[in-house]
GROMACS .gro file of C-alpha atoms in nm:
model
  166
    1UNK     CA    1  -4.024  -5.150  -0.873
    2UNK     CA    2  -4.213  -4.867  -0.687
    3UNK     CA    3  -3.948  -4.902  -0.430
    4UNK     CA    4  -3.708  -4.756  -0.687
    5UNK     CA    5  -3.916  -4.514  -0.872
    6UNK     CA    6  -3.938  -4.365  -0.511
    7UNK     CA    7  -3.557  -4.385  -0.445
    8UNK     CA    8  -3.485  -4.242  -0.765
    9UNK     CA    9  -3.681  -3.894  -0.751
   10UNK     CA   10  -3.484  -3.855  -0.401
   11UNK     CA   11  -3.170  -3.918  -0.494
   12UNK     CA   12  -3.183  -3.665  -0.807
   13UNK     CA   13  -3.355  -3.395  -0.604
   14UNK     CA   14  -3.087  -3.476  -0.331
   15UNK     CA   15  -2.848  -3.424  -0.590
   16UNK     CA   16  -2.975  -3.052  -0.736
   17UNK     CA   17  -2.988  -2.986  -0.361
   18UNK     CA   18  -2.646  -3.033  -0.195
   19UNK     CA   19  -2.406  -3.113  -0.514
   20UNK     CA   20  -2.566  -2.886  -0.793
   21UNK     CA   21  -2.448  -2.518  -0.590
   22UNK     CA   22  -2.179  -2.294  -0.767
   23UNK     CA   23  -1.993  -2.144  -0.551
   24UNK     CA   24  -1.970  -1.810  -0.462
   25UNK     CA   25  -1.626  -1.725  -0.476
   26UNK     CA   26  -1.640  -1.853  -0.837
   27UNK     CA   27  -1.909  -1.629  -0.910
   28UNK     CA   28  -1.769  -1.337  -0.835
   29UNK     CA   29  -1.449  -1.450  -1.018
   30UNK     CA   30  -1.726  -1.502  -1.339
   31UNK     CA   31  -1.798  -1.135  -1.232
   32UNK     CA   32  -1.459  -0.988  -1.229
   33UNK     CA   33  -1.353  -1.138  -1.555
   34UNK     CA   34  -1.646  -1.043  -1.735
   35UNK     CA   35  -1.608  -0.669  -1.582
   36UNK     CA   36  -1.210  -0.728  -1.711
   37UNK     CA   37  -1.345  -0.789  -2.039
   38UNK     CA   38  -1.456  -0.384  -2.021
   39UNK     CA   39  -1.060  -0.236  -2.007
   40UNK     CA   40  -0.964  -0.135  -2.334
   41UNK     CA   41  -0.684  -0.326  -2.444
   42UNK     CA   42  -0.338  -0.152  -2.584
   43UNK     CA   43  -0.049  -0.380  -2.762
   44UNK     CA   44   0.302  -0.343  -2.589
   45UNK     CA   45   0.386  -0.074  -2.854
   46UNK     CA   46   0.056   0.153  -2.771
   47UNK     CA   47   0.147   0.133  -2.431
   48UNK     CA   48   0.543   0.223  -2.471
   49UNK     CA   49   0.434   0.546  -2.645
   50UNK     CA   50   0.114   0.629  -2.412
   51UNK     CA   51   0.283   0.875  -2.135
   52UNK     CA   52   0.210   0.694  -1.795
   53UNK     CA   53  -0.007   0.962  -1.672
   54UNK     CA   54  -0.248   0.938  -1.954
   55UNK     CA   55  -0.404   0.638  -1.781
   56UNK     CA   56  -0.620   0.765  -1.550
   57UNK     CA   57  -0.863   0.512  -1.683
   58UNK     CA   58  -0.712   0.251  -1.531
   59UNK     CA   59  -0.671   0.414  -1.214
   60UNK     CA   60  -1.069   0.437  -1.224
   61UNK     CA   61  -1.071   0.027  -1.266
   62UNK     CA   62  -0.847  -0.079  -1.006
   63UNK     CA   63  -1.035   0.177  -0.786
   64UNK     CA   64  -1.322   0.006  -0.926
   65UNK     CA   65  -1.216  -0.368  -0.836
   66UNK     CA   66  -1.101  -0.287  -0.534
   67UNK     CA   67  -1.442  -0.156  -0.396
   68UNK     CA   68  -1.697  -0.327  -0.555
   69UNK     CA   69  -1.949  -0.532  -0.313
   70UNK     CA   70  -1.931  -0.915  -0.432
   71UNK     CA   71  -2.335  -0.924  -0.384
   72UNK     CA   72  -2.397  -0.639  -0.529
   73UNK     CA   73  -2.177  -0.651  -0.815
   74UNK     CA   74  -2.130  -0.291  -0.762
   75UNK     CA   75  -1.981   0.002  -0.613
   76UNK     CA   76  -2.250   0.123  -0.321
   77UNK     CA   77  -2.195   0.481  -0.330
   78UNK     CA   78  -2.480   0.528  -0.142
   79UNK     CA   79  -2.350   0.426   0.188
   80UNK     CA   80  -2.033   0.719   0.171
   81UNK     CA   81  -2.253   0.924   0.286
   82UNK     CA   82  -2.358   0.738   0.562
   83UNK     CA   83  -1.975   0.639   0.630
   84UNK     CA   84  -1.937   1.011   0.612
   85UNK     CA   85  -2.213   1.089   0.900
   86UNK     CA   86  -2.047   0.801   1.108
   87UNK     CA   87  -1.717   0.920   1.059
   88UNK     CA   88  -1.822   1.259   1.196
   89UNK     CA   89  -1.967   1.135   1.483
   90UNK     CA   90  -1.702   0.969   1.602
   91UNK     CA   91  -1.507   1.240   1.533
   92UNK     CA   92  -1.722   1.442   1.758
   93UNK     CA   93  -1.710   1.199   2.065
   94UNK     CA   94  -1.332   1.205   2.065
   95UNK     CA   95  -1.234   1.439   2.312
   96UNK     CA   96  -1.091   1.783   2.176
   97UNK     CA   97  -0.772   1.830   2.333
   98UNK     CA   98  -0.647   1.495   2.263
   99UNK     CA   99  -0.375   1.641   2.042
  100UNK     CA  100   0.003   1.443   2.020
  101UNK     CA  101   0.296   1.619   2.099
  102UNK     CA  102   0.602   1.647   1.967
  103UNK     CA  103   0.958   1.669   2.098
  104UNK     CA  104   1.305   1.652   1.958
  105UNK     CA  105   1.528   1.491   2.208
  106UNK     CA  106   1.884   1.375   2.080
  107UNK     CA  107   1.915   1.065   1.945
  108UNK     CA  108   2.220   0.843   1.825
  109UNK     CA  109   2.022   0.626   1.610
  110UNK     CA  110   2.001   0.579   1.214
  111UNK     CA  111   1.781   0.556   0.969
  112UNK     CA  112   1.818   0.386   0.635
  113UNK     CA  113   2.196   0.433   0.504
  114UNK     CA  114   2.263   0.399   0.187
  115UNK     CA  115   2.646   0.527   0.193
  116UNK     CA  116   2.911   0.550   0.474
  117UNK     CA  117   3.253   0.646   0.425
  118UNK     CA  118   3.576   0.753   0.647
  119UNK     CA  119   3.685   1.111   0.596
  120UNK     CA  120   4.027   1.072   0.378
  121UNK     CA  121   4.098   1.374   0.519
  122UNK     CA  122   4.097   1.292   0.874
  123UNK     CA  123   4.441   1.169   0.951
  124UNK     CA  124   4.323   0.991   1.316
  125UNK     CA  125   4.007   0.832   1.068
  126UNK     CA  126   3.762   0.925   1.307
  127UNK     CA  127   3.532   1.121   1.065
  128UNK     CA  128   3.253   0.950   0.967
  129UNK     CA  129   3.007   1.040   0.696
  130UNK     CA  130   2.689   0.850   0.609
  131UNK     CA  131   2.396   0.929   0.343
  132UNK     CA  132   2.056   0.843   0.396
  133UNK     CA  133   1.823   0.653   0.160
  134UNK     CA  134   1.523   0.930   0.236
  135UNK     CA  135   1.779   1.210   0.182
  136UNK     CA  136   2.035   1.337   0.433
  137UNK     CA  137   2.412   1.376   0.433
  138UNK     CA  138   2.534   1.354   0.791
  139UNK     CA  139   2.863   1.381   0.932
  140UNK     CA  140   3.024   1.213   1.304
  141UNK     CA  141   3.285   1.362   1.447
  142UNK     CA  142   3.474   1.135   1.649
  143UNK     CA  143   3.302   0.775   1.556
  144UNK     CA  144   3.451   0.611   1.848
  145UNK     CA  145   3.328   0.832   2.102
  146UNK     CA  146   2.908   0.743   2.152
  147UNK     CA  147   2.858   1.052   2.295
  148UNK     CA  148   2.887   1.228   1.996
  149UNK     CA  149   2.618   1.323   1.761
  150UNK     CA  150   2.597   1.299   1.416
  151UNK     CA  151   2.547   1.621   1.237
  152UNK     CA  152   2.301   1.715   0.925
  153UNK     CA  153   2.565   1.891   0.705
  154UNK     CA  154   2.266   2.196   0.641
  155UNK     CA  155   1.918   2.177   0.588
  156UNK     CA  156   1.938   2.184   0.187
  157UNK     CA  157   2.036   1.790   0.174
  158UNK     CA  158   1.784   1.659   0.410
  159UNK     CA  159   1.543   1.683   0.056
  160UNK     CA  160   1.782   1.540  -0.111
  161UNK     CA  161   1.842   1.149  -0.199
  162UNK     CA  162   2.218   1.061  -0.184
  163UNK     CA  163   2.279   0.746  -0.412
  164UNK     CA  164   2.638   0.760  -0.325
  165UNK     CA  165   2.956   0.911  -0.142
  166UNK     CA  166   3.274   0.962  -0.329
   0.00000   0.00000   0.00000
């Protein structure tokens, strides 16, 4: 009998100790649902006639979510300025004149195309024109010869996006 009024004190505090734990990732997901609970909520329709840069609110809670300290259970704005001082003096220890350089050397390689088409007015159907996805309507000469380059037809359409050739 005293054996198990012993054992049974053991066993529960046994039990509160190892079993009875929540875990953490569960609490923070307690956390982020209750701070969920704080977006204002629209129906379908309110949405529809809200225009989409009127929602800089929820800009501010994904910004929100997405830095918030799990221990915390808040944004620690008081370590960007600290982040700022360490990002300054690493900024300083970088040497000066490590600058990249640039240079434009002739290449015969594409980007994204969206549209390529034979010149129908090239009777020998060597003209080649292609449109990029980025913007960009370029032109090739003589497709069958590498050593030709394909040609921007003028600055103007590099800014623009081509969604087909016709």
């Amino acid at each position: 009998m005293k054996k198990t009024l012993f054992i049974l004190p053991i066993i529960v505090i046994i039990y509160f100790l190892f079993f009875n734990h929540k875990d953490s990732r569960l609490e923070y997901e307690d956390f982020l649902l209750s701070q969920y609970k704080n977006i204002p909520s629209h129906t379908e329709e309110e949405l529809k006639n809200i225009p989409k840069p009127e929602h800089p609110h929820m800009a501010t809670f994904q910004n929100f979510f997405m830095s918030v300290d799990p221990k915390l259970g808040y944004v620690p704005s008081e370590r960007l300025h600290d982040a700022l001082l360490e990002t300054r003096l690493i900024q300083q220890q970088q040497e000066p004149n490590r600058r990249v350089t640039w240079q434009n050397v002739p290449s015969n390689m594409g980007g994204r195309t969206r549209a390529i088409m034979f010149d129908p007015n090239d009777s020998n159907n060597r003209k080649v024109w292609a449109a990029g996805v980025t913007g960009g309507l370029w032109y090739n000469e003589n497709i069958t010869d590498e050593s030709v380059q394909w040609q921007p037809v003028n600055d103007f359409w590099d800014n623009l996006s081509v969604s087909r050739i016709v």
